[in-house]
Every structure is written in structure tokens, then in C-alpha cells.
Tab-separated table of C-alpha atoms in Angstrom:
chain	number	residue	atom	x	y	z
A	22	UNK	CA	46.324	35.600	-61.352
A	23	UNK	CA	42.859	35.856	-59.529
A	24	UNK	CA	41.520	38.812	-58.092
A	25	UNK	CA	42.490	39.631	-54.157
A	26	UNK	CA	39.557	37.647	-52.501
A	27	UNK	CA	38.598	35.609	-54.646
A	28	UNK	CA	39.532	32.236	-53.035
A	29	UNK	CA	38.763	33.504	-50.211
A	30	UNK	CA	35.536	31.022	-49.570
A	31	UNK	CA	38.183	27.874	-48.205
A	32	UNK	CA	37.380	28.077	-44.906
A	33	UNK	CA	33.888	29.510	-44.552
A	34	UNK	CA	31.647	26.210	-44.053
A	35	UNK	CA	28.900	26.719	-46.757
A	36	UNK	CA	25.222	27.911	-45.468
A	37	UNK	CA	23.653	24.307	-47.158
A	38	UNK	CA	26.025	21.711	-44.142
A	39	UNK	CA	25.888	24.512	-42.293
A	40	UNK	CA	21.977	23.908	-42.328
A	41	UNK	CA	22.271	20.645	-42.147
A	42	UNK	CA	24.609	20.658	-38.996
A	43	UNK	CA	22.054	22.004	-37.517
A	44	UNK	CA	19.506	20.214	-38.423
A	45	UNK	CA	21.187	17.529	-37.209
A	46	UNK	CA	21.934	19.271	-34.115
A	47	UNK	CA	17.910	19.631	-33.408
A	48	UNK	CA	17.457	15.995	-34.254
A	49	UNK	CA	20.231	15.197	-31.078
A	50	UNK	CA	18.370	17.529	-29.331
A	51	UNK	CA	14.957	16.357	-29.454
A	52	UNK	CA	15.930	12.366	-29.078
A	53	UNK	CA	17.968	13.545	-26.172
A	54	UNK	CA	15.056	15.552	-24.574
A	55	UNK	CA	12.600	12.449	-26.152
A	56	UNK	CA	14.811	9.257	-24.370
A	57	UNK	CA	14.976	11.372	-20.973
A	58	UNK	CA	11.412	12.655	-20.863
A	59	UNK	CA	10.697	8.131	-22.010
A	60	UNK	CA	13.513	7.320	-18.924
A	61	UNK	CA	12.105	9.567	-16.435
A	62	UNK	CA	7.890	7.864	-16.693
A	63	UNK	CA	10.223	4.609	-16.977
A	64	UNK	CA	11.536	5.686	-13.660
A	65	UNK	CA	8.212	6.688	-12.346
A	66	UNK	CA	6.324	3.234	-12.716
A	67	UNK	CA	8.667	1.495	-11.619
A	68	UNK	CA	8.883	2.828	-8.676
A	69	UNK	CA	5.057	3.077	-8.675
A	70	UNK	CA	5.100	-0.875	-9.336
A	71	UNK	CA	7.979	-1.482	-6.742
A	72	UNK	CA	6.231	0.610	-4.517
A	73	UNK	CA	2.924	-1.900	-5.218
A	74	UNK	CA	4.878	-4.401	-5.157
A	75	UNK	CA	6.196	-4.139	-1.333
A	76	UNK	CA	2.491	-3.669	-0.127
A	77	UNK	CA	1.106	-7.335	-2.108
A	78	UNK	CA	4.413	-8.425	0.061
A	79	UNK	CA	2.815	-7.265	3.031
A	80	UNK	CA	-0.812	-8.492	2.847
A	81	UNK	CA	0.913	-12.133	1.136
A	82	UNK	CA	2.638	-12.255	4.376
A	83	UNK	CA	-0.670	-10.869	7.352
A	84	UNK	CA	-2.751	-13.966	4.927
A	85	UNK	CA	-0.308	-16.609	5.778
A	86	UNK	CA	-0.160	-15.146	9.584
A	87	UNK	CA	-3.746	-15.520	9.167
A	88	UNK	CA	-3.799	-18.736	7.178
A	89	UNK	CA	-1.764	-20.014	9.686
A	90	UNK	CA	-3.700	-18.649	12.607
A	91	UNK	CA	-6.794	-19.909	11.361
A	92	UNK	CA	-5.604	-23.524	10.697
A	93	UNK	CA	-4.481	-23.828	14.198
A	94	UNK	CA	-7.619	-22.346	15.308
A	95	UNK	CA	-9.293	-25.383	13.180
A	96	UNK	CA	-6.926	-27.923	15.070
A	97	UNK	CA	-7.675	-27.380	18.261
A	98	UNK	CA	-11.992	-27.731	17.064
A	99	UNK	CA	-11.003	-30.721	16.242
A	100	UNK	CA	-9.297	-31.760	18.975
A	101	UNK	CA	-12.124	-30.540	21.293
A	102	UNK	CA	-14.268	-32.351	18.484
A	103	UNK	CA	-12.949	-35.738	18.985
A	104	UNK	CA	-12.789	-35.323	22.713
A	105	UNK	CA	-16.081	-33.923	22.933
A	106	UNK	CA	-17.194	-37.418	20.428
A	107	UNK	CA	-15.661	-39.830	23.063
A	108	UNK	CA	-17.010	-37.863	26.203
A	109	UNK	CA	-20.195	-38.978	24.123
A	110	UNK	CA	-19.963	-42.165	23.285
A	111	UNK	CA	-18.477	-43.266	26.680
A	112	UNK	CA	-21.360	-41.019	27.843
A	113	UNK	CA	-23.935	-43.096	25.503
A	114	UNK	CA	-22.101	-46.556	26.657
A	115	UNK	CA	-22.791	-45.444	30.593
A	116	UNK	CA	-26.107	-44.715	29.794
A	117	UNK	CA	-27.108	-47.954	27.882
A	118	UNK	CA	-25.312	-49.583	31.159
A	119	UNK	CA	-27.354	-48.365	33.736
A	120	UNK	CA	-30.582	-49.057	30.896
A	121	UNK	CA	-28.849	-52.256	31.511
A	122	UNK	CA	-29.411	-52.020	35.503
A	123	UNK	CA	-32.582	-50.193	35.399
A	124	UNK	CA	-34.594	-53.110	32.749
A	125	UNK	CA	-33.137	-55.855	35.285
A	126	UNK	CA	-34.691	-54.432	37.912
A	127	UNK	CA	-37.750	-53.521	36.730
A	128	UNK	CA	-37.718	-57.497	35.876
A	129	UNK	CA	-36.457	-58.660	39.446
A	130	UNK	CA	-39.823	-56.440	40.529
A	131	UNK	CA	-42.432	-57.964	38.906
């Protein structure tokens, strides 16, 4: 027979296993903390990129509106230019007709 307390270690964890479990817990805690900090950084970056995308979209909208306004002005200026060219050609033909009349008058005077 074995003495009174010789078989008591059966219920206790060996110290090496206990240290290994503590190391695993420490590694898991560090990984969890590291993942949480990375997630926070990535969330900040996503929020910044979303705000930048919104600003870009607003700027694009303003530029498209300005572009359409400018294109409308270009069209109106083209119409005005065509009208002025038509007026110029009409006045030019009238001037040539008057010049022809002036020459006829001068010829008839001579």
C-alpha cells in the first residue's frame, strides 16, 4: 500500500500544462486585440473613403450641371452667330445691289 497523500496529484494540473494554457490564452488575447485594432483602423479608412466618394459625387454633379449649362450657352451663341452671318450676307447682298444701282446712276449721268 501506498502512503496517505502519495496519490493526490491526480486532480491537479501539472504546472507545465497550466503555463501552456496561460500562453495560449495570452496569444489568443493578443490576436483578438490586434484584430480589433485593425478593424477599427479599417472602419475609419472605409468611413474616410465613403466621405471622399460622396464629395467626389457632389463635385461630379456640379461639373455635369456646369457642363450642360455651358453647352446650352454654346448652342445659343452658335444660333446667334448663324443669325448674324445670315444678316451679314443679306446686308452684303443689299449693299451689292445698291452699288449696282449707284453704278447705273453714275453711268446714266455720264
